[in-house]
XYZ file of C-alpha atoms in Angstrom:
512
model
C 125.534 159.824 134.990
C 125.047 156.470 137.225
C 126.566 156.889 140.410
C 127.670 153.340 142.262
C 126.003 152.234 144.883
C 128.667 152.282 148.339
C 128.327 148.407 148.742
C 129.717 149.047 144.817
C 132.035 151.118 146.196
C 132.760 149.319 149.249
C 134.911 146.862 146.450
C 136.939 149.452 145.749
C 137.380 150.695 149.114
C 138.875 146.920 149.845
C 140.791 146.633 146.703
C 144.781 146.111 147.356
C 147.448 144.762 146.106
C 147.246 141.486 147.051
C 143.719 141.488 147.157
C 142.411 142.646 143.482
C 138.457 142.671 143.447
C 137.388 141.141 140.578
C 135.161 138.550 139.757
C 136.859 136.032 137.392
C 135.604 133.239 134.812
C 138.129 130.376 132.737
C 135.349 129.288 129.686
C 136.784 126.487 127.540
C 135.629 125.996 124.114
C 136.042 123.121 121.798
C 136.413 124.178 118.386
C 136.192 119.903 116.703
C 133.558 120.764 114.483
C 134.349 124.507 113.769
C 135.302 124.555 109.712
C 138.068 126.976 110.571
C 139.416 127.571 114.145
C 138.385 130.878 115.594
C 141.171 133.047 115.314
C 141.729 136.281 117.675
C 140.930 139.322 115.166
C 137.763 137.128 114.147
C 137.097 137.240 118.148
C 138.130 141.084 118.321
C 135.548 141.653 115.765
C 132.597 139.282 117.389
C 133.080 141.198 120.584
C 133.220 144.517 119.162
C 129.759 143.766 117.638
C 128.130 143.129 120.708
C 129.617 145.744 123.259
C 125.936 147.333 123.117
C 124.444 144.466 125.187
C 126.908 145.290 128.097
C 126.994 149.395 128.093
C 129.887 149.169 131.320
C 131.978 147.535 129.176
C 132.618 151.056 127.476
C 132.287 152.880 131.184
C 134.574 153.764 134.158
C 134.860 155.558 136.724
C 135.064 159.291 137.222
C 136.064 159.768 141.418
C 133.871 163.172 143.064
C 135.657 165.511 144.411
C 137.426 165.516 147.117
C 135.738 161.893 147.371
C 132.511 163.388 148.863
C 130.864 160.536 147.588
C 130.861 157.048 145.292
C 132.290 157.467 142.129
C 130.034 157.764 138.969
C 130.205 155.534 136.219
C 130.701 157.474 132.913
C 131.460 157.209 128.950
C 134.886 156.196 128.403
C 135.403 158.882 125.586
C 139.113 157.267 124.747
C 137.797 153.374 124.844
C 139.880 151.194 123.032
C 138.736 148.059 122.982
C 142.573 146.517 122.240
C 143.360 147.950 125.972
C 141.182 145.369 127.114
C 142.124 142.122 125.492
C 145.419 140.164 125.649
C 146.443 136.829 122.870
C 148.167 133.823 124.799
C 149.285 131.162 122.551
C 149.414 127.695 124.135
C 152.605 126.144 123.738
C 153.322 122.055 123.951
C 151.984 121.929 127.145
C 148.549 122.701 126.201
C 146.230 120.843 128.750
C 143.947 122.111 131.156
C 146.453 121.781 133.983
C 148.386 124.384 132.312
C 145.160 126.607 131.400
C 144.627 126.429 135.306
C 147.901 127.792 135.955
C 148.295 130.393 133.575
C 144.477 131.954 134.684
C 145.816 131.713 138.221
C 148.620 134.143 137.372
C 146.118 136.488 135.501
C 143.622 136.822 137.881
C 146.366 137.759 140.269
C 147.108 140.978 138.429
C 144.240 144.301 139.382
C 142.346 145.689 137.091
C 143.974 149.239 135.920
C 141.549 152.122 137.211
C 141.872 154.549 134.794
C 140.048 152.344 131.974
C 136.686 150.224 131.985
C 137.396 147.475 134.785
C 137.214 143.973 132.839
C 139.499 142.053 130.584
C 139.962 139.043 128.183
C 142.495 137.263 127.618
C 141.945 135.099 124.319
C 144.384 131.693 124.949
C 144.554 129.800 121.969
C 146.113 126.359 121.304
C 143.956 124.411 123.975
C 143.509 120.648 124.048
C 140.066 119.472 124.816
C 139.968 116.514 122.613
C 140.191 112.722 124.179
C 143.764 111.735 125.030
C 144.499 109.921 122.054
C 145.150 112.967 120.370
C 148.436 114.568 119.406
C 149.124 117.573 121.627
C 150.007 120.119 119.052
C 146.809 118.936 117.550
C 144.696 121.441 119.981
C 141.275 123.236 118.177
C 140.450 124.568 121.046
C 140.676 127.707 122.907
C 139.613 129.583 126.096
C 138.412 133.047 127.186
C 139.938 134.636 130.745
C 137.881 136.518 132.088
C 137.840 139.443 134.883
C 135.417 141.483 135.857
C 135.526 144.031 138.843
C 133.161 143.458 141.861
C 132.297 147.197 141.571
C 130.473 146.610 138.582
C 129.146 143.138 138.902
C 128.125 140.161 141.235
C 128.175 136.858 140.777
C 124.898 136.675 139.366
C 124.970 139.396 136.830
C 128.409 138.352 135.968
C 126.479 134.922 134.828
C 123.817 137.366 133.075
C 126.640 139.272 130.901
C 128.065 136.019 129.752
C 125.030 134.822 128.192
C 124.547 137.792 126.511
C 127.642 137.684 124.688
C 127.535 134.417 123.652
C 125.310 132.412 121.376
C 122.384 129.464 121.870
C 123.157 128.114 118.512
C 125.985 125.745 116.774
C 125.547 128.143 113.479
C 127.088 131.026 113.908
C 125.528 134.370 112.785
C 127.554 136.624 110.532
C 129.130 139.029 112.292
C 127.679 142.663 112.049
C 129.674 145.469 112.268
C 129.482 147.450 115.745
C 126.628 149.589 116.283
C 127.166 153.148 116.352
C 128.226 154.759 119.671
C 128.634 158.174 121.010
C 129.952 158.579 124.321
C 127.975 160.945 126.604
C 129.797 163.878 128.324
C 131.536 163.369 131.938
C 129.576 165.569 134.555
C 131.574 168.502 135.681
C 132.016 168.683 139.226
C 129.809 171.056 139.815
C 127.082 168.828 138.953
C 128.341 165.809 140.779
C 129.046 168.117 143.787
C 125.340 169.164 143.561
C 124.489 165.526 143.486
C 126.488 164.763 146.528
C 124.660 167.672 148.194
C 121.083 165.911 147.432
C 122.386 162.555 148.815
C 123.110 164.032 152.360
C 119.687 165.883 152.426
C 117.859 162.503 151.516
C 120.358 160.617 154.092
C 117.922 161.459 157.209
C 115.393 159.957 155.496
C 116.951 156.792 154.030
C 118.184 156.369 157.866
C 114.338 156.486 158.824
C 113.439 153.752 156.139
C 116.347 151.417 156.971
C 115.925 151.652 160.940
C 111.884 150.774 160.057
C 112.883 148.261 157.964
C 114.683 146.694 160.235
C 112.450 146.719 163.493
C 110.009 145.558 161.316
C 112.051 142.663 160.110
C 113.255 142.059 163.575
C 109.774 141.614 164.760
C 108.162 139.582 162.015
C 111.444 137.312 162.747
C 111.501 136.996 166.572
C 107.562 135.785 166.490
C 108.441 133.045 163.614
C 111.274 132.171 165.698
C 109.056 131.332 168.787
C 106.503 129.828 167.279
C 108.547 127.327 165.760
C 111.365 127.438 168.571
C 114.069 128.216 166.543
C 117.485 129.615 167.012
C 117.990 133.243 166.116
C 120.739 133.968 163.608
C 124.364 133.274 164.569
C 125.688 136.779 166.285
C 128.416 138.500 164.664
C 132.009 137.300 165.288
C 131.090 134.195 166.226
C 132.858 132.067 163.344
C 135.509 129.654 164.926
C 139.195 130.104 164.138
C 140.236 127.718 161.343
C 142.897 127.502 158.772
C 141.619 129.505 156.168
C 140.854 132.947 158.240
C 144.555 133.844 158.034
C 146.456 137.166 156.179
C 146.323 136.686 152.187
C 149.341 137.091 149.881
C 149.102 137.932 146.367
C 149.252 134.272 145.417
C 146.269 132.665 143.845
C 145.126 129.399 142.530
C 142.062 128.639 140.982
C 140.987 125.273 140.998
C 137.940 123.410 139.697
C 135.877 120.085 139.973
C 132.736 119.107 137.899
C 129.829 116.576 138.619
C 126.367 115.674 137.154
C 123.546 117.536 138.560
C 121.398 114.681 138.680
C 123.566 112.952 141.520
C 122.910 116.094 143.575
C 119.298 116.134 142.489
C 118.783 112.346 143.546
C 120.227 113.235 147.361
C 117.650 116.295 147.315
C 115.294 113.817 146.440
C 116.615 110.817 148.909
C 116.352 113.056 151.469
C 113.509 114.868 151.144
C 112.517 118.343 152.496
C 115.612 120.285 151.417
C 116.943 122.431 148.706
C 119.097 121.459 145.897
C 121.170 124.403 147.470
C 121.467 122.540 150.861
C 122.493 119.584 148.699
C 124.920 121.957 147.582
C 126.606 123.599 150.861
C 126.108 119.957 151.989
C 128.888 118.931 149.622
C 131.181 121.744 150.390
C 131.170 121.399 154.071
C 132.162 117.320 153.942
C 134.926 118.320 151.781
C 135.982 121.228 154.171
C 135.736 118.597 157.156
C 138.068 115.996 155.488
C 140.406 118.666 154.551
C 140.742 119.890 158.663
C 140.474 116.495 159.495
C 143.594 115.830 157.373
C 145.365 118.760 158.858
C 145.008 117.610 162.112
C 142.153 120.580 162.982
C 139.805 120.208 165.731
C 136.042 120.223 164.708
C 134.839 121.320 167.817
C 132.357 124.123 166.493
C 131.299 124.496 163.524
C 132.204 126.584 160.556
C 130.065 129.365 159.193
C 129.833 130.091 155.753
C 128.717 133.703 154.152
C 125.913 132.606 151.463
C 125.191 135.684 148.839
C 121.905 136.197 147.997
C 120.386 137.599 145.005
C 117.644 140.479 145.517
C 117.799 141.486 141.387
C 114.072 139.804 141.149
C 112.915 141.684 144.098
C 114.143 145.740 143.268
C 115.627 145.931 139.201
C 117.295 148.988 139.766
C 119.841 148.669 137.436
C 120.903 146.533 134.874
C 124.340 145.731 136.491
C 126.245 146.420 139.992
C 125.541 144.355 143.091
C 122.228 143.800 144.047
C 122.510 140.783 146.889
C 121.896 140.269 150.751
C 123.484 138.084 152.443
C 122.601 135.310 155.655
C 125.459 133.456 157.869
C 125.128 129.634 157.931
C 126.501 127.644 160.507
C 127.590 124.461 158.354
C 127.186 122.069 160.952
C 130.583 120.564 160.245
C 130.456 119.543 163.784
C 127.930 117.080 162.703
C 129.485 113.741 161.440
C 126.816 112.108 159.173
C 127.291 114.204 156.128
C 123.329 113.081 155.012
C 121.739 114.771 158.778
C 123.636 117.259 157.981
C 122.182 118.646 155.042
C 118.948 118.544 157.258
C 120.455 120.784 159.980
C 121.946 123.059 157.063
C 117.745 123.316 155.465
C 117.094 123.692 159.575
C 119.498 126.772 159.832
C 118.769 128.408 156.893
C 115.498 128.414 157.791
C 115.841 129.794 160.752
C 117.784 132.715 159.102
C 115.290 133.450 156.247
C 113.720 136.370 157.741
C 116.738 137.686 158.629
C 118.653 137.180 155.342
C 115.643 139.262 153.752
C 115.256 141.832 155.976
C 117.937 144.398 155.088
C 120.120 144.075 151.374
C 123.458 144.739 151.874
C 123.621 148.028 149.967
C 120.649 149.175 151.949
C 123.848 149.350 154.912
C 126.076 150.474 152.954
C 124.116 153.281 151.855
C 124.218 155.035 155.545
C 127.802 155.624 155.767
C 129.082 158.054 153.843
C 132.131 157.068 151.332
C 134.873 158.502 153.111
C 134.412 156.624 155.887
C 133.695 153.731 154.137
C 136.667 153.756 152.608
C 138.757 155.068 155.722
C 137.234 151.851 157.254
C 137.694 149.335 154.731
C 141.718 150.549 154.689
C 141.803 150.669 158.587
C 140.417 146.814 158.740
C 143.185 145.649 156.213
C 146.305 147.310 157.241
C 145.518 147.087 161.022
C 145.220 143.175 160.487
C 141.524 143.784 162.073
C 140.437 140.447 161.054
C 143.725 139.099 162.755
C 142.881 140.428 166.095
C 138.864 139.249 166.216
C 137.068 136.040 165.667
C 136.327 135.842 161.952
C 131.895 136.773 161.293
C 132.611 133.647 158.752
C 134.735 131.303 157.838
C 134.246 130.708 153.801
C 131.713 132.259 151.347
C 130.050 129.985 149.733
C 127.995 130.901 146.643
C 126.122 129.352 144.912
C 124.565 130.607 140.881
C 122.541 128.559 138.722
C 123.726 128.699 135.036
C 122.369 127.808 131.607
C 120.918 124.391 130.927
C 121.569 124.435 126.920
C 124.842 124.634 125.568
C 126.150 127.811 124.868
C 128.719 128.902 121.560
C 131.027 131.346 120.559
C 131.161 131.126 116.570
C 130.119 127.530 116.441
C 132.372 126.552 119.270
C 131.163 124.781 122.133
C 131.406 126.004 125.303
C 132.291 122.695 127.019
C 133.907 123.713 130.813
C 133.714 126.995 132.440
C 135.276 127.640 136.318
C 134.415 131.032 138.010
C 136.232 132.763 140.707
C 135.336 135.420 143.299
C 137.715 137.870 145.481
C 140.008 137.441 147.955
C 139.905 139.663 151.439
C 141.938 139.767 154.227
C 141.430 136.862 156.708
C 140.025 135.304 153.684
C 142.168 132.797 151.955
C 139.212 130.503 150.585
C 136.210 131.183 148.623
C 133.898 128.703 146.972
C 131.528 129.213 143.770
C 129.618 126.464 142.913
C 128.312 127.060 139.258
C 125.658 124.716 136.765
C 125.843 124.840 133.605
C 124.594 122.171 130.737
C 123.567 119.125 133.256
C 126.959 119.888 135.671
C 127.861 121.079 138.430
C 131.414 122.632 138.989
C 132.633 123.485 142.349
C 135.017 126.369 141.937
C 137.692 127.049 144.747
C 139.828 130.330 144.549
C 142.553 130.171 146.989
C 145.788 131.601 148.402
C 148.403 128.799 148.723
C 150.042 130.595 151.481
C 147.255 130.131 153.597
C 145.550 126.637 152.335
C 148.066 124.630 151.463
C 147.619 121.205 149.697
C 144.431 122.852 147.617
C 144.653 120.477 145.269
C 143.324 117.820 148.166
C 140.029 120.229 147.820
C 139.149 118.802 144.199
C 140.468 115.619 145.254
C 137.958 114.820 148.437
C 134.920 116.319 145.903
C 134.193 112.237 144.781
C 134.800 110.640 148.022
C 132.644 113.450 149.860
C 130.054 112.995 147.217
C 130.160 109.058 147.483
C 129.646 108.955 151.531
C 126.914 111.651 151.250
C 124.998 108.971 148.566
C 125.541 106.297 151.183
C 124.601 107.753 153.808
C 121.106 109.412 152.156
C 120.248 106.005 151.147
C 119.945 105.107 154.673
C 118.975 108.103 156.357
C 116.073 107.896 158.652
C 112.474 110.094 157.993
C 112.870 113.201 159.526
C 111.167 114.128 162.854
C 111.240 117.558 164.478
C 112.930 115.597 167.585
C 116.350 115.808 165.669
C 116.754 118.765 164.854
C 117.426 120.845 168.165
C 119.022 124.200 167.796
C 122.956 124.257 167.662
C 122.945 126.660 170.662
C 123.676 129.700 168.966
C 120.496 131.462 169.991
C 120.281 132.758 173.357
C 116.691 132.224 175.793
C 117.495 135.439 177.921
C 117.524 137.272 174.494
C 114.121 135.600 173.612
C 112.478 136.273 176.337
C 113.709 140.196 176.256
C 112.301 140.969 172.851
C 109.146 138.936 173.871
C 108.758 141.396 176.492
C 109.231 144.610 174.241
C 107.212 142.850 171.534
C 104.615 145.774 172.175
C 107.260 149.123 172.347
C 109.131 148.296 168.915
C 105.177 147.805 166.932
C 104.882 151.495 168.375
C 108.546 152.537 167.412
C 107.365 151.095 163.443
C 104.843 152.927 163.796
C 106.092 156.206 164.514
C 108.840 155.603 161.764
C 106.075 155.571 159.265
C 104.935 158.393 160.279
């Protein structure tokens, strides 16, 4: 019995119909040099060999009663694995436009609750020879993938996918399926017990959290004056902009791939900064051109919602979400796209100790699941996010993928575009994913709210070329330049300074 976490549950919670939380993944393979294309039973039977590397694939959820607390993951004791796979055969228009198009209608459709919460859809047909060839002459194929947020983030989602597939051109024989028993549901009267435990231990978890925090606070504040930094960007803060409007159901995915090494030679061009500045670097010139097309001012600057892994730092569990989170001010108000990549190192920075001083589920954990879920309802159908400045503008994320090339049966996995959830106010998300010497910028978006995507994918080589240019003749750094972007505030500095002393005492007596 493995209950979910509530920032697990929290995906639920937000789950509606036009806003289906899942976490979804397009993987192209080329099957040239295959002897035989990979046909769909030979994929059925692949996949049912290796279900034991991903146990959720075979659980789902079982709700406590009366919704006391998160729902428990448990033994699906009716799986069928043919309830979660679907066969799509490309017809003569069997590009990748069309692959686009046809995942964008997929991952529009939720997950079905009373089942294990992923499914494939195995499209076969696909193009991804050179142009010269004759359409109906595709060998390859591609996998659709979705995955709820419940289960997974971003970064184990990457995780699971490498587990299932293979590091080597020769494909293994297929074994049959190991031998699996599922494990008896809990009866409520255990899971009520185990909701009775939680609120006992919720005192204390309160005590942790709120010592955590001061602590954190503290250690923060003092870096922050010593190297006269800004604090953190304060909640609802986030301009206004385009993409912070109420989602529809539509979706479209769309994707754009680069060499790494480009990126890695502006890290390197101009110096002290991350290949993940490099990164949010990109994104934010392309987001500028795009409101500079549409006739948006740039007045302040967007914010963007970075996840954060923290599975190195607490392996809890093999699965389920185990991130933080930091707000970024993108410094879109900057206009030399090369200086801005140093204020984007500069701010996240400045938010480091706060990024790492409480993991989002650590929250999540102190309000109990009805009222998470009351809340999460509330904020949607009251158009909440409507009424307030936005906290951010995009989320932006960012997860580093394999280097080698990865198979399925001897076929190449050549291309591979992820997606992540919609939310209300939040028509725009961005993954940026690496895999064999690329990069691919993913954008999952809601037409009815940013129109003219496609110009997204389109500004990715300009943004990249002015970015080169202007790193090639960027100036050395000097601490001169990079003032703060007057999001901290000196009365608040000089507060805390002054009760320094009283919170060391209030850790103290936490600890206690």
């Amino acid at each position: 019995m493995r209950q979910l976490s509530e920032l697990d549950a929290s995906f639920l919670y937000l789950e509606s119909d036009t806003a289906p939380m899942h976490i979804g993944g397009i993987y192209i393979f080329d099957g040239q040099e295959c002897r035989t294309p990979l046909s769909f039973s030979t994929f059925v039977a692949y996949l049912q060999s290796r279900l034991h590397v991903v146990p959720f694939f075979r659980e789902k959820l079982q709700q406590v009663p009366l919704r006391l607390g998160a729902p428990y993951w448990v033994d699906d004791a009716n799986f069928s694995i043919e309830r979660h796979l679907a066969y799509v055969k490309m017809g003569a228009r069997n590009d990748a436009d069309s692959l686009m198009a046809l995942a964008s209608r997929i991952l529009q459709e939720p997950l079905k609750r009373d089942r294990p919460l992923w499914h494939i859809t195995f499209v076969d047909g696909l193009n991804t020879s050179a142009e010269n060839r004759a359409p109906d002459e595709g060998q390859g194929f591609a996998l659709i993938v979705r995955l709820h947020h419940a289960a997974i983030d971003a970064f184990s989602g990457e995780e699971i996918m490498g587990k299932l597939l293979e590091y080597s051109p020769h494909p293994d024989p297929i074994k049959s399926p190991q031998p699996w028993r599922p494990r008896p549901a809990p009866t409520d009267e255990r899971a009520l017990l185990h909701v009775g435990a939680n609120l006992i231990r919720k005192p204390f978890r309160f005590a942790s959290l709120a010592s955590t925090a001061i602590e954190a606070t503290t250690r923060g504040v003092i870096q922050k004056q010593l190297r006269k930094l800004p604090l953190p960007l304060p909640l609802f803060s986030a301009p206004h902009s385009p993409f912070n409007r109420q989602i529809t159901a539509n979706r479209r995915v769309l994707g754009k791939s680069m060499p790494l090494s480009r990126l890695k030679a502006i890290k390197a061009s101009i110096g002290d900064v991350t290949l993940n500045d490099v990164v949010l670097g990109l994104c934010a010139e392309i987001l500028r051109r795009y409101l500079v097309e549409n006739n948006v001012e740039l007045q302040r600057s967007l914010v963007a919602m970075t996840p954060v892994s923290v599975r190195s730092k607490s392996l809890r569990r093999p699965t389920g979400n185990q991130m933080s989170a930091m707000l970024l001010d993108l410094a879109t108000n900057e206009t030399c796209p090369a200086t801005r990549i140093r204020r984007i190192h500069w701010n996240a920075v400045a938010s480091e100790p706060y990024q790492e001083a409480i993991a989002a589920d650590r929250l999540t954990e102190l309000v109990p699941s009805t009222m998470l879920a009351l809340s999460a309802r509330l904020y949607t159908e009251l158009q909440l996010a409507q009424r307030y400045q936005p906290v951010f503008n995009v989320p932006i994320t960012n997860v580093p993928g394999p280097q080698v090339p990865l198979y399925l049966q001897g076929a190449k996995l050549t291309h591979q575009y992820n997606t992540a959830p919609l939310f209300d106010s939040m028509g725009l998300v961005i993954v940026a994913v690496s895999y064999e010497g690329q990069l691919t910028l993913n954008f999952t978006l809601c037409p009815d709210v940013v129109p003219d995507g496609h110009r997204l994918i389109e500004l990715v080589e300009p943004s990249l070329d002015s970015i080169e240019a202007a790193a090639a003749k960027l100036p050395m750094e000097t601490s001169e330049q990079m003032e703060p972007n007057g999001h901290g505030s000196t009365l608040l500095d000089d507060a805390l300074s002054v009760m320094e002393g009283v919170i060391r005492k209030s850790v103290g007596r936490f600890k206690r």
